[in-house]
Amino acid sequence: MKEIEVRVIDNDLEKAMRILKKKIQNDGLFKRLKLKKSFEKPSEYKRRKQREAQRRQRIAASRKYKK
């Protein structure tokens, strides 16, 4: 696992917490924890992986189209 570091500037904990939450969300930690929390049937696993692959393909296609 990589380290996530947030610096608190001028004792602004609220801003630091928002930044930390955003970094954790972008890292995908919340998603992994949610998936580990409960059992996922093999058919659901396969369907989720297909959806993720389609999403990655759409993103790659849109990036290619923008260039």
Coordinates of C-alpha atoms in Angstrom, one line a residue:
M1 CA 0.0 0.0 0.0
K2 CA 1.2 3.5 -0.7
E3 CA 1.2 6.1 2.0
I4 CA -1.3 9.0 1.9
E5 CA -0.1 12.2 3.5
V6 CA -2.0 15.4 4.2
R7 CA -0.5 18.5 5.7
V8 CA -2.5 20.6 8.0
I9 CA -2.0 24.3 7.3
D10 CA -3.0 27.0 9.9
N11 CA -4.8 24.4 12.0
D12 CA -7.5 24.0 9.4
L13 CA -8.5 20.4 10.2
E14 CA -11.8 20.6 8.2
K15 CA -9.9 21.3 5.0
A16 CA -7.3 18.6 5.8
M17 CA -10.0 16.1 6.4
R18 CA -11.7 16.9 3.0
I19 CA -8.4 16.6 1.2
L20 CA -7.7 13.2 3.0
K21 CA -11.2 11.9 2.1
K22 CA -10.7 12.9 -1.5
K23 CA -7.3 11.3 -1.7
I24 CA -8.6 8.0 -0.2
Q25 CA -11.6 8.1 -2.6
N26 CA -9.3 8.6 -5.6
D27 CA -7.0 5.8 -4.4
G28 CA -10.0 3.4 -4.5
L29 CA -9.7 2.4 -0.8
F30 CA -13.4 3.0 0.0
K31 CA -14.4 0.8 -3.0
R32 CA -12.1 -2.0 -1.9
L33 CA -13.3 -1.9 1.6
K34 CA -16.9 -2.0 0.5
L35 CA -16.2 -5.1 -1.7
K36 CA -14.4 -6.9 1.1
K37 CA -17.2 -6.2 3.6
S38 CA -19.6 -8.7 2.1
F39 CA -19.5 -11.8 -0.1
E40 CA -19.8 -11.3 -3.8
K41 CA -21.2 -14.1 -5.9
P42 CA -19.1 -15.2 -8.8
S43 CA -21.7 -14.1 -11.3
E44 CA -21.8 -10.6 -9.7
Y45 CA -18.0 -10.5 -9.7
K46 CA -17.8 -11.3 -13.4
R47 CA -20.5 -8.7 -14.3
R48 CA -18.7 -6.1 -12.2
K49 CA -15.4 -6.8 -14.0
Q50 CA -17.1 -6.5 -17.4
R51 CA -18.7 -3.2 -16.4
E52 CA -15.3 -1.9 -15.2
A53 CA -13.6 -3.0 -18.5
Q54 CA -16.3 -1.3 -20.6
R55 CA -15.9 1.9 -18.5
R56 CA -12.1 1.8 -19.1
Q57 CA -12.7 1.3 -22.8
R58 CA -15.1 4.3 -23.0
I59 CA -12.7 6.5 -21.1
A60 CA -9.8 5.5 -23.4
A61 CA -12.0 6.0 -26.5
S62 CA -13.0 9.5 -25.3
R63 CA -9.4 10.4 -24.7
K64 CA -8.4 9.2 -28.1
Y65 CA -11.3 11.2 -29.7
K66 CA -10.3 14.4 -27.9
K67 CA -6.7 14.2 -29.3

